[in-house]
């Protein structure tokens, strides 16, 4: 393990202790291996293991038999219900909604084996009003692009405390919209999420980024927004009242 990876492992352990998840939604759970599965080392009462391919349901069976509040679901996710093109890549870990040929800038030998039309749905509708426990929700997205999935999970994001996302770091490559670090940061910061860690993967331009919600800053932001709105409403009321008196 590299020094950077060891530091991120230690940080993640600290986050798990400080913000223990009562529920985890893991999108792109795949074959059940990799750093983003580290959360399974601790007790989690509620979990959803989601992947566009049925491989997750296969390995997850041993967990589902002893954990009644865990679920393995085969589903393709997008921002909204729509028909999408799904690409099967020569490396199954890169199968998804991005044409694998556009990722050759990172992996020159990557290719598309086949593609098919699929019906996608949004994460909010898939999870619905399920019980997310009494503590913290962790949302993990181990696929590209992550932003459309987040846009289809606005209700869940209101409850989430930790986000762990796969993304593309700043690069000159022409990558599908919604995949980059900058796009995720621009969307999540106004929602109260702060970047706690960025860890490179098997390519230095592909990273796993950990966001932690700063509830205090979010509350201050909402208070400021509400105060401004009240002030604007009061000013408009006075303006209308003055205009009415003149008439």
Coordinates of C-alpha atoms in Angstrom, one line a residue:
X1 CA 0.0 0.0 0.0
X2 CA 1.4 3.4 -1.0
X3 CA 1.8 6.2 1.5
X4 CA -1.1 8.1 -0.1
X5 CA -3.4 5.1 0.0
X6 CA -2.4 4.4 3.6
X7 CA -3.3 7.9 4.6
X8 CA -6.7 7.7 2.8
X9 CA -7.4 4.3 4.5
X10 CA -6.7 5.9 7.9
X11 CA -8.8 8.9 7.0
X12 CA -11.7 6.7 5.9
X13 CA -11.5 4.7 9.2
X14 CA -11.7 8.0 11.1
X15 CA -14.7 9.1 9.1
X16 CA -16.4 5.8 9.8
X17 CA -15.9 6.3 13.5
X18 CA -17.0 10.0 13.5
X19 CA -19.9 9.5 11.1
X20 CA -21.0 5.9 11.4
X21 CA -23.3 4.8 8.6
X22 CA -26.7 3.4 9.6
X23 CA -27.4 3.0 5.8
X24 CA -25.2 2.7 2.8
X25 CA -26.3 2.9 -0.9
X26 CA -23.5 1.5 -3.1
X27 CA -24.0 2.2 -6.8
X28 CA -21.7 0.3 -9.0
X29 CA -21.1 -2.5 -6.5
X30 CA -19.7 -4.7 -9.2
X31 CA -17.9 -7.9 -8.1
X32 CA -17.7 -6.7 -4.5
X33 CA -14.0 -5.8 -4.5
X34 CA -12.0 -2.6 -4.3
X35 CA -11.4 0.2 -1.9
X36 CA -15.0 1.6 -2.1
X37 CA -16.1 -1.7 -0.4
X38 CA -14.2 -0.8 2.7
X39 CA -17.4 0.2 4.5
X40 CA -18.4 -3.5 4.6
X41 CA -15.7 -4.0 7.3
X42 CA -17.9 -2.3 9.8
X43 CA -21.5 -3.0 10.9
X44 CA -24.1 -1.4 8.7
X45 CA -27.8 -2.1 9.4
X46 CA -29.3 -1.0 6.1
X47 CA -27.6 -1.4 2.7
X48 CA -28.4 -1.3 -1.0
X49 CA -25.9 -2.9 -3.4
X50 CA -26.8 -1.7 -6.9
X51 CA -25.2 -2.5 -10.2
X52 CA -26.3 -2.5 -13.8
X53 CA -25.2 -6.1 -14.2
X54 CA -26.5 -9.1 -12.2
X55 CA -23.0 -10.0 -10.9
X56 CA -23.7 -8.1 -7.6
X57 CA -26.7 -10.2 -6.8
X58 CA -24.6 -13.3 -7.2
X59 CA -21.8 -12.6 -4.7
X60 CA -24.1 -10.7 -2.3
X61 CA -26.3 -13.7 -1.5
X62 CA -24.1 -14.8 1.4
X63 CA -24.6 -11.4 3.1
X64 CA -28.3 -11.1 2.3
X65 CA -29.1 -14.4 4.0
X66 CA -27.9 -13.1 7.4
X67 CA -28.7 -9.4 7.0
X68 CA -32.4 -8.9 6.4
X69 CA -32.1 -5.1 5.7
X70 CA -29.5 -5.6 3.0
X71 CA -30.7 -5.6 -0.7
X72 CA -28.9 -6.4 -4.0
X73 CA -30.6 -4.8 -7.0
X74 CA -29.8 -4.9 -10.7
X75 CA -30.7 -1.5 -12.1
X76 CA -29.4 1.1 -14.6
X77 CA -29.4 4.6 -13.1
X78 CA -29.6 8.0 -14.7
X79 CA -30.9 11.5 -13.8
X80 CA -34.4 10.5 -14.8
X81 CA -36.5 7.7 -16.3
X82 CA -35.3 7.3 -19.9
X83 CA -33.8 5.0 -22.5
X84 CA -30.0 4.9 -22.5
X85 CA -27.2 3.2 -24.3
X86 CA -25.3 0.7 -22.1
X87 CA -21.8 -0.3 -23.2
X88 CA -20.1 -3.6 -22.3
X89 CA -16.4 -2.9 -22.1
X90 CA -13.5 -5.4 -22.5
X91 CA -12.8 -4.6 -18.8
X92 CA -16.1 -5.1 -17.1
X93 CA -15.3 -2.5 -14.4
X94 CA -15.6 0.1 -17.1
X95 CA -18.9 -1.0 -18.5
X96 CA -21.6 1.6 -18.2
X97 CA -23.1 4.6 -20.0
X98 CA -19.8 6.0 -21.3
X99 CA -18.5 4.6 -24.6
X100 CA -15.3 2.8 -23.6
X101 CA -13.5 4.1 -26.7
X102 CA -13.6 7.6 -25.1
X103 CA -11.7 6.2 -22.2
X104 CA -8.8 5.0 -24.3
X105 CA -6.9 8.2 -23.3
X106 CA -6.5 6.4 -20.0
X107 CA -6.5 2.8 -21.1
X108 CA -5.4 2.4 -24.7
X109 CA -6.5 -1.2 -25.0
X110 CA -10.0 -0.7 -23.7
X111 CA -12.7 -1.5 -26.2
X112 CA -16.5 -1.9 -26.5
X113 CA -17.7 -5.5 -26.8
X114 CA -21.3 -4.6 -27.4
X115 CA -24.0 -2.0 -26.6
X116 CA -27.7 -2.2 -25.9
X117 CA -30.6 0.0 -25.1
X118 CA -31.8 -0.1 -21.5
X119 CA -34.5 1.6 -19.5
X120 CA -32.9 3.7 -16.8
X121 CA -34.4 5.1 -13.6
X122 CA -33.5 7.6 -11.0
X123 CA -32.0 6.6 -7.6
X124 CA -34.7 8.4 -5.6
X125 CA -37.4 6.4 -7.2
X126 CA -35.5 3.1 -6.8
X127 CA -35.0 3.6 -3.1
X128 CA -38.3 5.2 -2.5
X129 CA -39.3 5.8 1.2
X130 CA -37.2 2.9 2.5
X131 CA -35.9 2.9 6.1
X132 CA -32.5 4.6 6.1
X133 CA -31.9 4.1 9.8
X134 CA -31.4 6.7 12.6
X135 CA -27.8 7.8 12.0
X136 CA -26.0 8.7 8.8
X137 CA -26.5 7.8 5.2
X138 CA -23.5 7.1 3.0
X139 CA -23.9 7.3 -0.8
X140 CA -21.2 5.6 -2.8
X141 CA -21.0 5.8 -6.6
X142 CA -18.3 3.6 -8.1
X143 CA -19.0 4.4 -11.8
X144 CA -18.8 7.2 -14.4
X145 CA -20.5 9.5 -14.7
X146 CA -21.5 10.1 -11.1
X147 CA -23.3 13.5 -11.5
X148 CA -26.4 12.3 -13.4
X149 CA -27.0 9.7 -10.6
X150 CA -26.6 12.5 -8.0
X151 CA -29.1 14.7 -9.9
X152 CA -31.5 11.8 -9.8
X153 CA -31.0 11.5 -6.0
X154 CA -31.9 15.0 -4.8
X155 CA -34.1 13.6 -2.0
X156 CA -31.5 11.2 -0.8
X157 CA -28.8 13.9 -0.9
X158 CA -30.8 15.9 1.6
X159 CA -30.3 13.0 4.1
X160 CA -26.7 12.0 3.1
X161 CA -23.8 12.7 5.4
X162 CA -21.0 11.1 3.4
X163 CA -20.4 10.7 -0.4
X164 CA -17.7 8.6 -1.9
X165 CA -17.5 9.0 -5.7
X166 CA -15.5 8.0 -8.6
X167 CA -14.5 10.9 -10.9
X168 CA -12.0 12.2 -13.5
X169 CA -9.4 14.7 -12.3
X170 CA -8.7 17.8 -14.4
X171 CA -7.5 16.7 -17.8
X172 CA -7.4 17.8 -21.4
X173 CA -9.3 14.7 -22.4
X174 CA -12.8 15.0 -23.8
X175 CA -14.8 13.0 -21.2
X176 CA -18.5 12.6 -20.9
X177 CA -20.3 15.4 -19.0
X178 CA -20.9 14.7 -15.3
X179 CA -17.7 12.7 -14.8
X180 CA -15.2 15.3 -13.6
X181 CA -14.1 16.4 -10.2
X182 CA -14.9 20.1 -10.9
X183 CA -18.5 19.3 -11.9
X184 CA -19.1 17.3 -8.7
X185 CA -17.5 20.1 -6.6
X186 CA -19.7 22.8 -8.3
X187 CA -22.8 20.8 -7.6
X188 CA -22.1 19.5 -4.1
X189 CA -20.5 22.5 -2.4
X190 CA -23.8 24.6 -2.3
X191 CA -25.4 21.5 -0.7
X192 CA -23.0 21.7 2.2
X193 CA -20.6 19.0 1.2
X194 CA -16.8 19.5 1.6
X195 CA -14.1 17.5 -0.1
X196 CA -12.2 15.5 2.6
X197 CA -10.0 13.3 0.4
X198 CA -9.0 12.6 -3.1
X199 CA -7.3 9.2 -3.8
X200 CA -5.9 8.1 -7.2
X201 CA -6.9 4.7 -8.6
X202 CA -5.3 2.5 -11.2
X203 CA -4.8 5.6 -13.4
X204 CA -3.6 9.0 -11.9
X205 CA -6.4 10.8 -13.7
X206 CA -9.1 8.7 -12.2
X207 CA -9.8 9.3 -8.5
X208 CA -12.1 8.4 -5.6
X209 CA -13.2 11.5 -3.9
X210 CA -14.7 11.6 -0.4
X211 CA -17.2 14.3 0.5
X212 CA -18.4 15.0 4.0
X213 CA -21.3 17.2 4.8
X214 CA -20.7 20.2 7.0
X215 CA -24.1 20.5 8.6
X216 CA -23.2 23.7 10.5
X217 CA -22.1 25.5 7.3
X218 CA -25.2 24.3 5.5
X219 CA -27.4 25.6 8.3
X220 CA -25.6 29.0 8.1
X221 CA -26.1 29.1 4.4
X222 CA -29.8 28.2 4.6
X223 CA -30.2 30.9 7.3
X224 CA -28.5 33.5 5.2
X225 CA -30.6 32.5 2.2
X226 CA -33.8 32.7 4.2
X227 CA -32.8 36.1 5.7
X228 CA -32.1 37.5 2.3
X229 CA -35.4 36.2 1.0
X230 CA -37.3 37.7 3.9
X231 CA -35.6 41.1 3.3
X232 CA -36.4 41.0 -0.4
X233 CA -40.0 40.2 0.4
X234 CA -40.3 43.0 3.0
X235 CA -38.8 45.5 0.5
X236 CA -41.2 44.4 -2.2
X237 CA -44.1 44.7 0.3
X238 CA -43.1 48.3 1.2
X239 CA -42.7 49.1 -2.4
X240 CA -46.2 47.9 -3.3
X241 CA -47.7 49.5 -0.3
X242 CA -46.1 52.9 -1.2
X243 CA -47.4 52.5 -4.8
X244 CA -50.9 51.7 -3.5
X245 CA -51.0 54.8 -1.3
X246 CA -49.9 57.0 -4.3
X247 CA -52.7 55.6 -6.4

